[in-house]
Amino acid sequence: MSYAKELAAAKKAVSLAARLSQKVQKSLSETDIWTKSDSSPVTVADYGSQAIVNLVLEKELHPEPLSLVAEEDSADLRKIGAESVLARITELVKDTLATDESCGASPLSSDDVLSAIDRGKSEGGPKGRHWILDPIGGTRGFIRGEQYAVGLALLVEGKVVLGVMACPRLPLESTAFNIQKSSPGKVGCLFFAAIGSGTYAQSLNGLSPPEKVQVSSVDDPEKATFFESYHTPVPFHSSIAKKLGIKAFPIRVNSQTKYAALSRGDGEVYLRFTRKAESIWNHAAGSVVVSEAGGIVSDAEGNPLDFSKGKYLSYKTGIIATTQKLMPRLLKAVRESMEEEKFNNL
Protein backbone atom coordinates (compact mmCIF):
# COMPACT_ATOMS: atom_id res chain seq x y z
CA MET A 1 0.00 0.00 0.00
CA SER A 2 1.25 3.48 -0.88
CA TYR A 3 1.48 6.09 1.86
CA ALA A 4 2.46 8.98 -0.43
CA LYS A 5 -0.18 11.38 0.90
CA GLU A 6 0.63 10.63 4.52
CA LEU A 7 4.39 10.90 3.89
CA ALA A 8 4.01 14.28 2.21
CA ALA A 9 1.94 15.58 5.12
CA ALA A 10 4.44 14.23 7.65
CA LYS A 11 7.38 15.84 5.86
CA LYS A 12 5.66 19.21 5.84
CA ALA A 13 4.64 18.94 9.50
CA VAL A 14 8.11 17.91 10.69
CA SER A 15 9.88 20.51 8.56
CA LEU A 16 7.77 23.31 10.00
CA ALA A 17 8.19 22.01 13.54
CA ALA A 18 11.95 21.96 12.98
CA ARG A 19 11.79 25.54 11.68
CA LEU A 20 10.15 26.62 14.93
CA SER A 21 12.70 24.72 17.01
CA GLN A 22 15.61 26.30 15.16
CA LYS A 23 14.26 29.77 15.86
CA VAL A 24 13.88 28.99 19.55
CA GLN A 25 17.31 27.37 19.92
CA LYS A 26 19.04 30.41 18.43
CA SER A 27 17.66 32.71 21.15
CA LEU A 28 16.86 30.32 23.99
CA SER A 29 16.37 32.10 27.31
CA GLU A 30 15.74 30.90 30.86
CA THR A 31 12.06 31.76 30.54
CA ASP A 32 11.79 29.31 27.63
CA ILE A 33 12.77 26.36 29.85
CA TRP A 34 11.17 24.75 32.88
CA THR A 35 10.93 21.40 34.63
CA LYS A 36 8.04 18.95 34.37
CA SER A 37 6.64 16.91 37.26
CA ASP A 38 8.91 13.97 36.32
CA SER A 39 11.97 16.27 36.65
CA SER A 40 12.64 16.25 32.90
CA PRO A 41 13.15 19.58 31.09
CA VAL A 42 10.67 21.03 28.62
CA THR A 43 10.83 24.13 26.44
CA VAL A 44 8.50 26.33 24.43
CA ALA A 45 9.84 24.49 21.37
CA ASP A 46 8.50 21.13 22.64
CA TYR A 47 4.99 22.55 22.93
CA GLY A 48 5.16 24.62 19.77
CA SER A 49 6.44 21.67 17.74
CA GLN A 50 3.63 19.41 18.97
CA ALA A 51 0.98 22.02 18.16
CA ILE A 52 2.34 22.59 14.65
CA VAL A 53 2.54 18.90 13.77
CA ASN A 54 -1.05 18.31 14.85
CA LEU A 55 -2.37 21.39 13.03
CA VAL A 56 -0.56 20.54 9.78
CA LEU A 57 -1.59 16.87 9.81
CA GLU A 58 -5.22 17.83 10.44
CA LYS A 59 -5.15 20.30 7.55
CA GLU A 60 -3.34 18.05 5.08
CA LEU A 61 -5.22 14.82 5.87
CA HIS A 62 -8.71 16.23 6.50
CA PRO A 63 -11.33 14.74 6.78
CA GLU A 64 -9.52 11.61 7.98
CA PRO A 65 -9.78 11.18 11.78
CA LEU A 66 -6.44 11.88 13.47
CA SER A 67 -5.07 9.91 16.40
CA LEU A 68 -1.82 11.34 17.76
CA VAL A 69 0.36 9.77 20.46
CA ALA A 70 2.73 12.48 21.65
CA GLU A 71 4.93 13.37 24.58
CA GLU A 72 3.48 16.64 25.85
CA ASP A 73 0.17 17.91 27.27
CA SER A 74 -0.99 21.40 28.16
CA ALA A 75 -1.55 20.94 31.91
CA ASP A 76 1.34 23.21 32.98
CA LEU A 77 0.43 25.81 30.36
CA ARG A 78 -3.09 26.13 31.79
CA LYS A 79 -1.82 27.06 35.27
CA ILE A 80 -1.99 30.57 36.65
CA GLY A 81 1.27 32.35 35.90
CA ALA A 82 1.90 30.60 32.59
CA GLU A 83 0.08 33.20 30.49
CA SER A 84 3.21 34.86 29.10
CA VAL A 85 4.75 31.51 28.15
CA LEU A 86 1.54 30.44 26.41
CA ALA A 87 1.44 33.74 24.53
CA ARG A 88 5.01 33.17 23.30
CA ILE A 89 4.21 29.64 22.14
CA THR A 90 1.11 30.89 20.32
CA GLU A 91 3.10 33.56 18.48
CA LEU A 92 5.81 31.07 17.56
CA VAL A 93 3.22 28.68 16.10
CA LYS A 94 1.45 31.44 14.16
CA ASP A 95 4.67 32.94 12.81
CA THR A 96 6.02 29.54 11.75
CA LEU A 97 2.83 28.50 9.95
CA ALA A 98 2.83 31.86 8.17
CA THR A 99 6.18 30.99 6.54
CA ASP A 100 4.46 28.27 4.52
CA GLU A 101 2.23 29.50 1.69
CA SER A 102 -0.13 26.54 1.92
CA CYS A 103 -0.78 27.25 5.60
CA GLY A 104 -1.18 31.00 5.18
CA ALA A 105 -1.74 33.51 7.95
CA SER A 106 -3.45 31.81 10.84
CA PRO A 107 -5.97 33.42 13.24
CA LEU A 108 -4.97 30.92 15.92
CA SER A 109 -5.76 31.77 19.52
CA SER A 110 -4.01 30.48 22.62
CA ASP A 111 -6.96 28.15 23.19
CA ASP A 112 -6.47 26.73 19.70
CA VAL A 113 -2.83 26.01 20.50
CA LEU A 114 -3.72 24.37 23.82
CA SER A 115 -6.27 22.17 22.05
CA ALA A 116 -3.75 21.24 19.36
CA ILE A 117 -1.22 20.18 22.00
CA ASP A 118 -3.81 18.11 23.86
CA ARG A 119 -4.88 16.21 20.76
CA GLY A 120 -1.68 14.25 21.31
CA LYS A 121 -3.27 12.29 24.17
CA SER A 122 -4.13 9.17 22.18
CA GLU A 123 -3.07 5.87 23.72
CA GLY A 124 -2.25 4.23 20.37
CA GLY A 125 -2.73 0.47 20.23
CA PRO A 126 -2.91 -2.44 17.76
CA LYS A 127 -5.95 -1.28 15.78
CA GLY A 128 -6.42 1.60 13.39
CA ARG A 129 -4.03 4.40 12.51
CA HIS A 130 -1.99 6.34 15.04
CA TRP A 131 0.60 9.04 14.49
CA ILE A 132 3.51 8.91 16.96
CA LEU A 133 5.36 12.14 17.70
CA ASP A 134 8.49 13.12 19.57
CA PRO A 135 8.19 16.93 19.28
CA ILE A 136 11.75 17.62 20.48
CA GLY A 137 13.77 14.49 21.00
CA GLY A 138 16.83 15.14 23.15
CA THR A 139 15.57 18.24 24.97
CA ARG A 140 18.71 18.37 27.11
CA GLY A 141 20.87 18.45 23.99
CA PHE A 142 18.56 21.07 22.49
CA ILE A 143 19.03 23.30 25.53
CA ARG A 144 22.82 22.94 25.33
CA GLY A 145 22.81 23.89 21.65
CA GLU A 146 23.64 20.33 20.58
CA GLN A 147 21.94 17.59 18.58
CA TYR A 148 18.20 17.00 18.77
CA ALA A 149 15.48 15.63 16.49
CA VAL A 150 11.81 15.97 15.63
CA GLY A 151 10.44 12.48 14.96
CA LEU A 152 7.06 11.50 13.50
CA ALA A 153 5.86 8.01 12.54
CA LEU A 154 2.63 6.39 11.41
CA LEU A 155 1.43 3.19 13.06
CA VAL A 156 -1.09 1.15 11.04
CA GLU A 157 -2.66 -1.92 12.64
CA GLY A 158 0.20 -2.08 15.11
CA LYS A 159 3.04 -1.72 12.55
CA VAL A 160 5.17 1.35 11.87
CA VAL A 161 4.77 2.05 8.15
CA LEU A 162 6.52 5.39 7.73
CA GLY A 163 8.78 7.75 9.60
CA VAL A 164 10.11 11.28 9.18
CA MET A 165 12.91 12.84 11.21
CA ALA A 166 14.33 16.32 11.18
CA CYS A 167 17.85 16.65 12.60
CA PRO A 168 18.48 20.42 12.48
CA ARG A 169 22.04 20.22 13.87
CA LEU A 170 23.26 17.20 11.90
CA PRO A 171 25.81 18.05 9.16
CA LEU A 172 24.68 17.25 5.63
CA GLU A 173 27.89 15.46 4.75
CA SER A 174 27.77 11.78 5.64
CA THR A 175 31.06 10.95 7.34
CA ALA A 176 32.26 9.08 10.40
CA PHE A 177 32.69 12.10 12.65
CA ASN A 178 31.88 13.12 16.17
CA ILE A 179 28.30 14.43 16.07
CA GLN A 180 28.06 15.29 19.75
CA LYS A 181 28.33 18.95 18.78
CA SER A 182 27.52 20.47 15.44
CA SER A 183 30.43 20.60 13.05
CA PRO A 184 31.20 23.64 10.91
CA GLY A 185 29.62 23.75 7.50
CA LYS A 186 26.14 23.04 6.23
CA VAL A 187 23.81 21.46 8.77
CA GLY A 188 20.18 20.41 8.91
CA CYS A 189 18.90 17.09 7.55
CA LEU A 190 15.50 15.58 6.87
CA PHE A 191 15.25 11.77 6.81
CA PHE A 192 12.16 9.92 5.66
CA ALA A 193 11.14 6.35 4.96
CA ALA A 194 8.04 4.39 4.02
CA ILE A 195 7.80 0.64 4.31
CA GLY A 196 9.10 -1.09 1.20
CA SER A 197 10.40 2.15 -0.34
CA GLY A 198 13.79 2.74 1.28
CA THR A 199 15.17 5.63 3.31
CA TYR A 200 16.01 9.05 1.92
CA ALA A 201 17.79 12.12 3.22
CA GLN A 202 17.89 15.71 2.05
CA SER A 203 18.72 19.13 3.38
CA LEU A 204 16.17 20.41 5.85
CA ASN A 205 15.75 23.62 3.86
CA GLY A 206 14.66 21.58 0.83
CA LEU A 207 17.35 23.03 -1.43
CA SER A 208 18.86 19.64 -2.22
CA PRO A 209 17.03 16.68 -3.78
CA PRO A 210 16.41 13.54 -1.70
CA GLU A 211 19.11 10.90 -1.90
CA LYS A 212 18.69 7.26 -0.93
CA VAL A 213 20.82 6.23 2.04
CA GLN A 214 22.10 2.88 3.24
CA VAL A 215 23.60 1.61 6.46
CA SER A 216 27.34 1.00 6.68
CA SER A 217 28.92 -1.88 4.76
CA VAL A 218 31.50 -2.50 7.51
CA ASP A 219 31.54 -6.19 8.38
CA ASP A 220 34.51 -6.22 10.76
CA PRO A 221 33.34 -5.36 14.32
CA GLU A 222 36.81 -4.01 15.16
CA LYS A 223 36.24 -1.26 12.61
CA ALA A 224 32.74 -0.42 13.86
CA THR A 225 31.61 2.44 16.05
CA PHE A 226 28.57 2.58 18.29
CA PHE A 227 26.12 5.20 19.47
CA GLU A 228 24.70 5.62 22.95
CA SER A 229 22.82 8.37 24.74
CA TYR A 230 24.69 11.39 26.00
CA HIS A 231 24.54 10.47 29.67
CA THR A 232 26.83 8.71 32.12
CA PRO A 233 28.64 5.89 30.25
CA VAL A 234 26.85 2.55 30.58
CA PRO A 235 29.23 -0.25 31.68
CA PHE A 236 27.00 -2.85 30.03
CA HIS A 237 27.45 -1.11 26.67
CA SER A 238 31.21 -1.18 27.17
CA SER A 239 31.09 -4.90 27.89
CA ILE A 240 29.24 -5.57 24.64
CA ALA A 241 31.61 -3.37 22.65
CA LYS A 242 34.63 -5.12 24.13
CA LYS A 243 33.29 -8.55 23.18
CA LEU A 244 32.75 -7.32 19.63
CA GLY A 245 36.28 -5.95 19.51
CA ILE A 246 35.11 -2.38 18.90
CA LYS A 247 38.05 -0.06 19.52
CA ALA A 248 36.58 3.35 18.72
CA PHE A 249 35.15 5.49 21.49
CA PRO A 250 31.33 5.57 21.52
CA ILE A 251 29.54 8.44 19.83
CA ARG A 252 27.37 9.91 22.58
CA VAL A 253 24.41 11.98 21.45
CA ASN A 254 20.83 12.45 22.59
CA SER A 255 17.65 11.85 20.57
CA GLN A 256 16.77 9.81 17.52
CA THR A 257 19.63 11.52 15.71
CA LYS A 258 21.47 8.27 16.48
CA TYR A 259 19.04 6.36 14.24
CA ALA A 260 19.44 8.93 11.45
CA ALA A 261 23.21 8.83 11.59
CA LEU A 262 23.22 5.02 11.64
CA SER A 263 20.90 4.87 8.63
CA ARG A 264 23.43 6.66 6.45
CA GLY A 265 26.49 4.85 7.75
CA ASP A 266 27.99 7.30 10.26
CA GLY A 267 28.24 4.40 12.72
CA GLU A 268 27.24 0.74 12.88
CA VAL A 269 25.68 -0.01 16.28
CA TYR A 270 23.18 1.73 18.58
CA LEU A 271 22.81 0.36 22.10
CA ARG A 272 20.07 1.32 24.55
CA PHE A 273 19.93 -0.70 27.77
CA THR A 274 17.99 0.96 30.57
CA ARG A 275 15.74 -0.04 33.42
CA LYS A 276 13.24 2.69 32.52
CA ALA A 277 10.16 2.11 30.38
CA GLU A 278 10.76 3.30 26.83
CA SER A 279 8.15 5.57 25.23
CA ILE A 280 7.19 4.63 21.69
CA TRP A 281 7.82 8.17 20.40
CA ASN A 282 11.53 7.84 21.23
CA HIS A 283 12.02 5.00 18.73
CA ALA A 284 9.14 4.77 16.22
CA ALA A 285 10.42 7.06 13.46
CA GLY A 286 14.02 5.96 13.93
CA SER A 287 13.20 2.26 13.73
CA VAL A 288 11.68 2.47 10.25
CA VAL A 289 14.35 4.89 9.00
CA VAL A 290 17.05 2.36 9.95
CA SER A 291 15.21 -0.75 8.76
CA GLU A 292 14.38 0.76 5.36
CA ALA A 293 18.05 1.71 5.00
CA GLY A 294 18.97 -1.97 5.28
CA GLY A 295 19.52 -2.15 9.03
CA ILE A 296 17.81 -4.02 11.87
CA VAL A 297 16.20 -2.69 15.04
CA SER A 298 15.28 -5.21 17.73
CA ASP A 299 15.21 -5.99 21.42
CA ALA A 300 18.08 -7.77 23.18
CA GLU A 301 16.83 -11.16 21.98
CA GLY A 302 16.57 -10.16 18.34
CA ASN A 303 12.79 -9.69 18.32
CA PRO A 304 11.25 -6.76 16.42
CA LEU A 305 10.15 -3.88 18.64
CA ASP A 306 6.41 -3.94 19.39
CA PHE A 307 4.80 -0.50 19.12
CA SER A 308 1.23 -1.80 19.46
CA LYS A 309 0.95 -1.96 23.27
CA GLY A 310 0.15 1.69 23.94
CA LYS A 311 2.50 4.51 24.87
CA TYR A 312 5.31 2.24 25.99
CA LEU A 313 7.35 -0.32 24.12
CA SER A 314 7.01 -4.00 24.87
CA TYR A 315 10.56 -5.38 24.66
CA LYS A 316 13.06 -7.65 26.35
CA THR A 317 15.80 -5.94 28.37
CA GLY A 318 17.24 -3.55 25.80
CA ILE A 319 17.15 -2.07 22.31
CA ILE A 320 19.79 -2.56 19.63
CA ALA A 321 20.10 -1.25 16.10
CA THR A 322 22.76 -2.33 13.65
CA THR A 323 23.46 -3.68 10.17
CA GLN A 324 22.49 -7.06 8.76
CA LYS A 325 26.15 -8.08 8.65
CA LEU A 326 26.90 -7.29 12.29
CA MET A 327 23.62 -8.43 13.89
CA PRO A 328 24.55 -12.11 14.53
CA ARG A 329 27.77 -11.21 16.34
CA LEU A 330 26.09 -8.36 18.20
CA LEU A 331 23.34 -10.62 19.52
CA LYS A 332 25.98 -13.13 20.62
CA ALA A 333 27.89 -10.41 22.49
CA VAL A 334 24.67 -9.19 24.13
CA ARG A 335 23.76 -12.71 25.30
CA GLU A 336 27.24 -13.30 26.72
CA SER A 337 27.26 -9.96 28.51
CA MET A 338 23.82 -10.62 29.99
CA GLU A 339 24.93 -14.01 31.28
CA GLU A 340 28.00 -12.49 32.88
CA GLU A 341 25.92 -9.77 34.52
CA LYS A 342 23.54 -12.36 35.99
CA PHE A 343 26.50 -14.37 37.32
CA ASN A 344 28.10 -11.27 38.89
CA ASN A 345 24.83 -10.37 40.59
CA LEU A 346 24.41 -13.77 42.25
XYZ file of C-alpha atoms in Angstrom:
346
model
C 0.000 0.000 0.000
C 1.246 3.478 -0.879
C 1.476 6.092 1.855
C 2.458 8.979 -0.426
C -0.184 11.385 0.899
C 0.631 10.629 4.519
C 4.386 10.898 3.893
C 4.015 14.282 2.207
C 1.937 15.576 5.121
C 4.436 14.230 7.651
C 7.379 15.836 5.859
C 5.661 19.208 5.844
C 4.640 18.944 9.499
C 8.108 17.906 10.693
C 9.885 20.514 8.563
C 7.768 23.313 10.002
C 8.189 22.011 13.540
C 11.949 21.965 12.976
C 11.785 25.540 11.681
C 10.153 26.622 14.930
C 12.701 24.722 17.011
C 15.612 26.304 15.160
C 14.264 29.769 15.861
C 13.879 28.988 19.549
C 17.308 27.371 19.920
C 19.039 30.411 18.434
C 17.665 32.709 21.147
C 16.856 30.321 23.990
C 16.365 32.097 27.314
C 15.742 30.902 30.865
C 12.059 31.764 30.545
C 11.792 29.311 27.628
C 12.766 26.361 29.848
C 11.168 24.754 32.880
C 10.930 21.402 34.626
C 8.044 18.946 34.374
C 6.643 16.913 37.256
C 8.912 13.968 36.316
C 11.967 16.267 36.653
C 12.643 16.255 32.903
C 13.150 19.577 31.094
C 10.673 21.032 28.623
C 10.825 24.133 26.442
C 8.497 26.332 24.429
C 9.839 24.493 21.369
C 8.504 21.131 22.642
C 4.993 22.546 22.934
C 5.159 24.616 19.767
C 6.437 21.672 17.740
C 3.632 19.412 18.970
C 0.984 22.020 18.163
C 2.336 22.589 14.653
C 2.536 18.897 13.774
C -1.050 18.315 14.855
C -2.367 21.392 13.029
C -0.558 20.537 9.780
C -1.591 16.874 9.807
C -5.215 17.825 10.437
C -5.154 20.295 7.548
C -3.337 18.050 5.083
C -5.221 14.823 5.867
C -8.714 16.235 6.501
C -11.327 14.743 6.782
C -9.520 11.612 7.983
C -9.780 11.178 11.783
C -6.438 11.878 13.472
C -5.075 9.913 16.402
C -1.816 11.338 17.764
C 0.358 9.768 20.458
C 2.731 12.483 21.646
C 4.932 13.371 24.584
C 3.479 16.645 25.851
C 0.174 17.912 27.267
C -0.986 21.395 28.162
C -1.547 20.943 31.908
C 1.337 23.209 32.978
C 0.431 25.811 30.358
C -3.088 26.132 31.794
C -1.820 27.060 35.265
C -1.990 30.573 36.649
C 1.271 32.352 35.902
C 1.904 30.601 32.590
C 0.081 33.205 30.492
C 3.214 34.857 29.098
C 4.750 31.506 28.147
C 1.545 30.440 26.412
C 1.436 33.737 24.531
C 5.007 33.174 23.304
C 4.206 29.641 22.135
C 1.111 30.890 20.322
C 3.101 33.555 18.476
C 5.807 31.066 17.562
C 3.224 28.683 16.098
C 1.451 31.437 14.162
C 4.672 32.935 12.814
C 6.024 29.537 11.745
C 2.834 28.503 9.948
C 2.833 31.864 8.172
C 6.180 30.991 6.544
C 4.457 28.269 4.516
C 2.234 29.497 1.687
C -0.130 26.537 1.920
C -0.782 27.250 5.603
C -1.182 31.001 5.180
C -1.737 33.515 7.947
C -3.452 31.814 10.844
C -5.971 33.420 13.237
C -4.974 30.916 15.920
C -5.759 31.773 19.516
C -4.010 30.475 22.621
C -6.958 28.153 23.190
C -6.467 26.733 19.697
C -2.835 26.009 20.501
C -3.717 24.370 23.819
C -6.268 22.173 22.048
C -3.752 21.235 19.357
C -1.223 20.178 22.000
C -3.806 18.110 23.860
C -4.883 16.214 20.761
C -1.682 14.254 21.314
C -3.271 12.293 24.169
C -4.128 9.174 22.175
C -3.069 5.870 23.721
C -2.252 4.225 20.373
C -2.728 0.472 20.226
C -2.911 -2.436 17.755
C -5.953 -1.284 15.782
C -6.420 1.596 13.387
C -4.026 4.401 12.507
C -1.991 6.345 15.044
C 0.602 9.040 14.488
C 3.510 8.910 16.960
C 5.356 12.143 17.697
C 8.489 13.116 19.569
C 8.191 16.926 19.284
C 11.745 17.621 20.477
C 13.770 14.488 21.004
C 16.825 15.139 23.154
C 15.570 18.239 24.972
C 18.710 18.373 27.113
C 20.867 18.452 23.988
C 18.558 21.067 22.487
C 19.030 23.297 25.530
C 22.818 22.936 25.327
C 22.807 23.889 21.646
C 23.636 20.335 20.577
C 21.941 17.586 18.576
C 18.198 16.996 18.771
C 15.482 15.632 16.490
C 11.813 15.971 15.630
C 10.439 12.479 14.960
C 7.059 11.497 13.502
C 5.860 8.011 12.543
C 2.627 6.390 11.411
C 1.427 3.193 13.063
C -1.094 1.152 11.038
C -2.663 -1.923 12.645
C 0.205 -2.081 15.108
C 3.040 -1.721 12.548
C 5.168 1.351 11.869
C 4.773 2.052 8.148
C 6.525 5.389 7.729
C 8.784 7.752 9.600
C 10.109 11.276 9.183
C 12.908 12.839 11.210
C 14.331 16.323 11.180
C 17.853 16.651 12.595
C 18.484 20.418 12.480
C 22.043 20.223 13.865
C 23.258 17.200 11.901
C 25.806 18.046 9.164
C 24.685 17.251 5.631
C 27.887 15.459 4.747
C 27.772 11.782 5.641
C 31.065 10.945 7.337
C 32.261 9.078 10.395
C 32.687 12.099 12.650
C 31.875 13.120 16.175
C 28.296 14.425 16.074
C 28.060 15.295 19.748
C 28.334 18.949 18.782
C 27.520 20.471 15.439
C 30.428 20.597 13.050
C 31.204 23.642 10.910
C 29.618 23.748 7.499
C 26.140 23.038 6.230
C 23.810 21.463 8.770
C 20.176 20.411 8.909
C 18.903 17.088 7.546
C 15.500 15.583 6.866
C 15.254 11.775 6.813
C 12.162 9.922 5.658
C 11.144 6.347 4.964
C 8.041 4.389 4.017
C 7.798 0.642 4.312
C 9.103 -1.093 1.197
C 10.398 2.153 -0.339
C 13.786 2.736 1.280
C 15.173 5.626 3.313
C 16.013 9.047 1.919
C 17.785 12.120 3.223
C 17.893 15.706 2.046
C 18.719 19.127 3.376
C 16.170 20.411 5.847
C 15.750 23.624 3.862
C 14.657 21.578 0.828
C 17.350 23.033 -1.429
C 18.861 19.642 -2.218
C 17.031 16.681 -3.781
C 16.410 13.538 -1.696
C 19.110 10.896 -1.896
C 18.688 7.264 -0.931
C 20.823 6.234 2.042
C 22.104 2.882 3.239
C 23.595 1.613 6.461
C 27.340 0.998 6.676
C 28.917 -1.883 4.759
C 31.496 -2.497 7.509
C 31.544 -6.188 8.377
C 34.508 -6.221 10.762
C 33.344 -5.359 14.321
C 36.814 -4.011 15.160
C 36.243 -1.260 12.609
C 32.744 -0.422 13.858
C 31.606 2.442 16.054
C 28.575 2.583 18.288
C 26.115 5.198 19.473
C 24.700 5.623 22.954
C 22.820 8.375 24.742
C 24.693 11.395 26.001
C 24.540 10.470 29.670
C 26.831 8.712 32.117
C 28.645 5.894 30.246
C 26.848 2.553 30.578
C 29.227 -0.249 31.682
C 27.001 -2.855 30.027
C 27.454 -1.113 26.674
C 31.213 -1.180 27.170
C 31.085 -4.902 27.891
C 29.241 -5.573 24.639
C 31.608 -3.370 22.649
C 34.635 -5.120 24.132
C 33.287 -8.547 23.177
C 32.753 -7.324 19.629
C 36.281 -5.949 19.511
C 35.112 -2.377 18.897
C 38.051 -0.060 19.518
C 36.584 3.349 18.720
C 35.151 5.487 21.486
C 31.330 5.574 21.522
C 29.537 8.440 19.826
C 27.369 9.907 22.577
C 24.408 11.976 21.449
C 20.832 12.448 22.590
C 17.655 11.851 20.571
C 16.768 9.807 17.518
C 19.628 11.522 15.706
C 21.474 8.271 16.475
C 19.045 6.358 14.237
C 19.436 8.927 11.452
C 23.212 8.829 11.589
C 23.216 5.020 11.643
C 20.898 4.867 8.634
C 23.430 6.656 6.450
C 26.491 4.851 7.752
C 27.993 7.300 10.262
C 28.237 4.396 12.725
C 27.242 0.737 12.884
C 25.676 -0.008 16.281
C 23.179 1.733 18.578
C 22.814 0.358 22.105
C 20.072 1.322 24.552
C 19.929 -0.701 27.769
C 17.992 0.963 30.567
C 15.735 -0.039 33.421
C 13.241 2.690 32.516
C 10.163 2.111 30.377
C 10.761 3.299 26.826
C 8.153 5.572 25.232
C 7.194 4.632 21.685
C 7.820 8.167 20.400
C 11.530 7.844 21.234
C 12.022 5.000 18.729
C 9.137 4.768 16.221
C 10.419 7.059 13.457
C 14.017 5.960 13.928
C 13.200 2.263 13.727
C 11.682 2.474 10.247
C 14.354 4.893 9.005
C 17.051 2.364 9.947
C 15.211 -0.753 8.763
C 14.378 0.762 5.363
C 18.051 1.712 4.997
C 18.969 -1.971 5.283
C 19.524 -2.152 9.026
C 17.806 -4.023 11.868
C 16.198 -2.694 15.041
C 15.285 -5.213 17.726
C 15.211 -5.987 21.416
C 18.080 -7.767 23.175
C 16.828 -11.160 21.981
C 16.567 -10.164 18.344
C 12.786 -9.691 18.325
C 11.254 -6.759 16.422
C 10.150 -3.884 18.642
C 6.413 -3.939 19.393
C 4.801 -0.505 19.118
C 1.233 -1.800 19.461
C 0.946 -1.962 23.265
C 0.146 1.690 23.937
C 2.504 4.513 24.867
C 5.315 2.241 25.985
C 7.352 -0.323 24.115
C 7.010 -4.003 24.867
C 10.558 -5.377 24.656
C 13.057 -7.654 26.350
C 15.799 -5.935 28.368
C 17.237 -3.548 25.796
C 17.150 -2.068 22.308
C 19.788 -2.559 19.632
C 20.099 -1.253 16.095
C 22.757 -2.326 13.655
C 23.458 -3.677 10.170
C 22.486 -7.056 8.764
C 26.150 -8.078 8.646
C 26.901 -7.286 12.294
C 23.625 -8.426 13.887
C 24.551 -12.110 14.533
C 27.771 -11.205 16.341
C 26.092 -8.356 18.200
C 23.339 -10.623 19.523
C 25.977 -13.132 20.625
C 27.892 -10.408 22.487
C 24.670 -9.195 24.125
C 23.762 -12.713 25.304
C 27.242 -13.302 26.720
C 27.263 -9.956 28.513
C 23.820 -10.617 29.985
C 24.926 -14.005 31.275
C 27.998 -12.489 32.882
C 25.918 -9.767 34.519
C 23.540 -12.364 35.986
C 26.502 -14.370 37.316
C 28.099 -11.274 38.886
C 24.825 -10.365 40.590
C 24.411 -13.773 42.254
